[in-house]
Amino acid sequence: MAGYWIALVDVHDPEAYQEYAKRATLAIEKFGGRPMARGGRKVALEGAEPPGRVVIIEFDSIEQAQACYHSPDYQEARSYRAEAADGQFMVVESLA
């Protein structure tokens, strides 16, 4: 079953965040990740609209998604995000 990164990201420094995004994309590609949503338009249907960007990345499995997150390449990219944005990240397994 596929695994999905879901991230809610509030960007404070767009320039620094661009460097993170560039490096994170390379790490995600190494693990076969496929972007499903990266920012863009969002509409709250119930409750408060989450601040900032909503990011969804699909991987072949939840294990692959976790391996990517914990990889040295992604952790290096993550260091560029540390001061540029605040976020909540999770991995969710698909139903089928």
PDB file of C-alpha atoms in Angstrom:
ATOM      1  CA  MET A   1       0.000   0.000   0.000  1.00  0.00           C
ATOM      2  CA  ALA A   2       1.165   3.499  -0.786  1.00  0.00           C
ATOM      3  CA  GLY A   3       2.381   5.856   1.904  1.00  0.00           C
ATOM      4  CA  TYR A   4       1.819   9.607   1.838  1.00  0.00           C
ATOM      5  CA  TRP A   5       3.797  12.398   3.389  1.00  0.00           C
ATOM      6  CA  ILE A   6       1.375  15.072   4.493  1.00  0.00           C
ATOM      7  CA  ALA A   7       2.883  18.343   5.608  1.00  0.00           C
ATOM      8  CA  LEU A   8       1.380  21.619   6.775  1.00  0.00           C
ATOM      9  CA  VAL A   9       4.097  24.232   6.353  1.00  0.00           C
ATOM     10  CA  ASP A  10       4.085  27.893   7.344  1.00  0.00           C
ATOM     11  CA  VAL A  11       6.942  29.566   5.437  1.00  0.00           C
ATOM     12  CA  HIS A  12       8.644  32.570   7.108  1.00  0.00           C
ATOM     13  CA  ASP A  13      11.611  32.952   4.733  1.00  0.00           C
ATOM     14  CA  PRO A  14      10.627  32.132   1.142  1.00  0.00           C
ATOM     15  CA  GLU A  15      14.175  32.472  -0.220  1.00  0.00           C
ATOM     16  CA  ALA A  16      15.658  29.998   2.278  1.00  0.00           C
ATOM     17  CA  TYR A  17      12.659  27.708   1.797  1.00  0.00           C
ATOM     18  CA  GLN A  18      13.403  27.543  -1.941  1.00  0.00           C
ATOM     19  CA  GLU A  19      16.808  26.028  -1.159  1.00  0.00           C
ATOM     20  CA  TYR A  20      15.135  23.459   1.095  1.00  0.00           C
ATOM     21  CA  ALA A  21      12.575  22.646  -1.614  1.00  0.00           C
ATOM     22  CA  LYS A  22      15.290  22.132  -4.233  1.00  0.00           C
ATOM     23  CA  ARG A  23      17.268  19.776  -2.004  1.00  0.00           C
ATOM     24  CA  ALA A  24      14.182  17.973  -0.673  1.00  0.00           C
ATOM     25  CA  THR A  25      12.950  17.322  -4.220  1.00  0.00           C
ATOM     26  CA  LEU A  26      16.199  15.514  -5.051  1.00  0.00           C
ATOM     27  CA  ALA A  27      15.906  13.343  -1.933  1.00  0.00           C
ATOM     28  CA  ILE A  28      12.241  12.583  -2.610  1.00  0.00           C
ATOM     29  CA  GLU A  29      12.988  11.577  -6.203  1.00  0.00           C
ATOM     30  CA  LYS A  30      15.689   9.136  -4.993  1.00  0.00           C
ATOM     31  CA  PHE A  31      13.011   7.291  -3.024  1.00  0.00           C
ATOM     32  CA  GLY A  32      10.439   7.299  -5.820  1.00  0.00           C
ATOM     33  CA  GLY A  33       8.276  10.004  -4.251  1.00  0.00           C
ATOM     34  CA  ARG A  34       5.651  11.629  -6.438  1.00  0.00           C
ATOM     35  CA  PRO A  35       4.268  15.084  -5.559  1.00  0.00           C
ATOM     36  CA  MET A  36       0.465  15.103  -5.395  1.00  0.00           C
ATOM     37  CA  ALA A  37       0.111  18.635  -3.963  1.00  0.00           C
ATOM     38  CA  ARG A  38       2.691  21.301  -3.149  1.00  0.00           C
ATOM     39  CA  GLY A  39       1.149  24.509  -1.972  1.00  0.00           C
ATOM     40  CA  GLY A  40      -1.426  25.857  -4.357  1.00  0.00           C
ATOM     41  CA  ARG A  41      -5.021  26.665  -3.694  1.00  0.00           C
ATOM     42  CA  LYS A  42      -6.809  25.219  -0.670  1.00  0.00           C
ATOM     43  CA  VAL A  43     -10.336  25.669   0.602  1.00  0.00           C
ATOM     44  CA  ALA A  44     -11.373  24.970   4.201  1.00  0.00           C
ATOM     45  CA  LEU A  45     -14.631  23.022   4.400  1.00  0.00           C
ATOM     46  CA  GLU A  46     -14.788  22.683   8.193  1.00  0.00           C
ATOM     47  CA  GLY A  47     -12.718  24.328  10.888  1.00  0.00           C
ATOM     48  CA  ALA A  48      -9.948  26.827  10.386  1.00  0.00           C
ATOM     49  CA  GLU A  49      -7.945  26.816   7.198  1.00  0.00           C
ATOM     50  CA  PRO A  50      -4.403  25.583   7.912  1.00  0.00           C
ATOM     51  CA  PRO A  51      -1.776  28.308   7.563  1.00  0.00           C
ATOM     52  CA  GLY A  52       0.724  28.207   4.746  1.00  0.00           C
ATOM     53  CA  ARG A  53       1.290  25.327   2.360  1.00  0.00           C
ATOM     54  CA  VAL A  54      -0.212  21.843   2.255  1.00  0.00           C
ATOM     55  CA  VAL A  55       2.161  19.275   0.745  1.00  0.00           C
ATOM     56  CA  ILE A  56       1.278  15.678  -0.176  1.00  0.00           C
ATOM     57  CA  ILE A  57       3.922  13.299  -1.555  1.00  0.00           C
ATOM     58  CA  GLU A  58       3.059   9.728  -2.577  1.00  0.00           C
ATOM     59  CA  PHE A  59       5.527   6.851  -2.063  1.00  0.00           C
ATOM     60  CA  ASP A  60       5.177   3.178  -2.941  1.00  0.00           C
ATOM     61  CA  SER A  61       4.876   2.270   0.753  1.00  0.00           C
ATOM     62  CA  ILE A  62       4.817   3.807   4.199  1.00  0.00           C
ATOM     63  CA  GLU A  63       8.252   2.249   4.783  1.00  0.00           C
ATOM     64  CA  GLN A  64       9.617   4.012   1.688  1.00  0.00           C
ATOM     65  CA  ALA A  65       8.162   7.308   2.913  1.00  0.00           C
ATOM     66  CA  GLN A  66       9.805   6.859   6.309  1.00  0.00           C
ATOM     67  CA  ALA A  67      13.120   5.827   4.751  1.00  0.00           C
ATOM     68  CA  CYS A  68      13.134   8.990   2.651  1.00  0.00           C
ATOM     69  CA  TYR A  69      12.405  11.216   5.640  1.00  0.00           C
ATOM     70  CA  HIS A  70      15.195   9.641   7.698  1.00  0.00           C
ATOM     71  CA  SER A  71      17.722   9.544   4.822  1.00  0.00           C
ATOM     72  CA  PRO A  72      20.893  11.662   5.054  1.00  0.00           C
ATOM     73  CA  ASP A  73      19.886  13.545   1.886  1.00  0.00           C
ATOM     74  CA  TYR A  74      16.500  14.585   3.244  1.00  0.00           C
ATOM     75  CA  GLN A  75      17.870  15.403   6.692  1.00  0.00           C
ATOM     76  CA  GLU A  76      20.393  17.729   5.049  1.00  0.00           C
ATOM     77  CA  ALA A  77      17.576  19.395   3.110  1.00  0.00           C
ATOM     78  CA  ARG A  78      15.557  19.633   6.313  1.00  0.00           C
ATOM     79  CA  SER A  79      18.323  21.692   7.924  1.00  0.00           C
ATOM     80  CA  TYR A  80      17.589  24.425   5.339  1.00  0.00           C
ATOM     81  CA  ARG A  81      13.926  24.437   6.397  1.00  0.00           C
ATOM     82  CA  ALA A  82      14.669  24.750  10.119  1.00  0.00           C
ATOM     83  CA  GLU A  83      14.847  28.556  10.169  1.00  0.00           C
ATOM     84  CA  ALA A  84      12.746  29.158   7.053  1.00  0.00           C
ATOM     85  CA  ALA A  85       9.471  27.506   8.066  1.00  0.00           C
ATOM     86  CA  ASP A  86       7.475  25.780  10.782  1.00  0.00           C
ATOM     87  CA  GLY A  87       5.637  22.634   9.927  1.00  0.00           C
ATOM     88  CA  GLN A  88       3.808  19.479  10.898  1.00  0.00           C
ATOM     89  CA  PHE A  89       4.822  16.346   9.006  1.00  0.00           C
ATOM     90  CA  MET A  90       3.236  12.896   9.074  1.00  0.00           C
ATOM     91  CA  VAL A  91       3.084   9.703   7.044  1.00  0.00           C
ATOM     92  CA  VAL A  92      -0.292   8.145   6.257  1.00  0.00           C
ATOM     93  CA  GLU A  93      -0.861   4.711   4.736  1.00  0.00           C
ATOM     94  CA  SER A  94      -3.350   4.359   1.877  1.00  0.00           C
ATOM     95  CA  LEU A  95      -6.389   2.101   2.075  1.00  0.00           C
ATOM     96  CA  ALA A  96      -5.568   0.107  -1.043  1.00  0.00           C
TER      97      ALA A  96
END
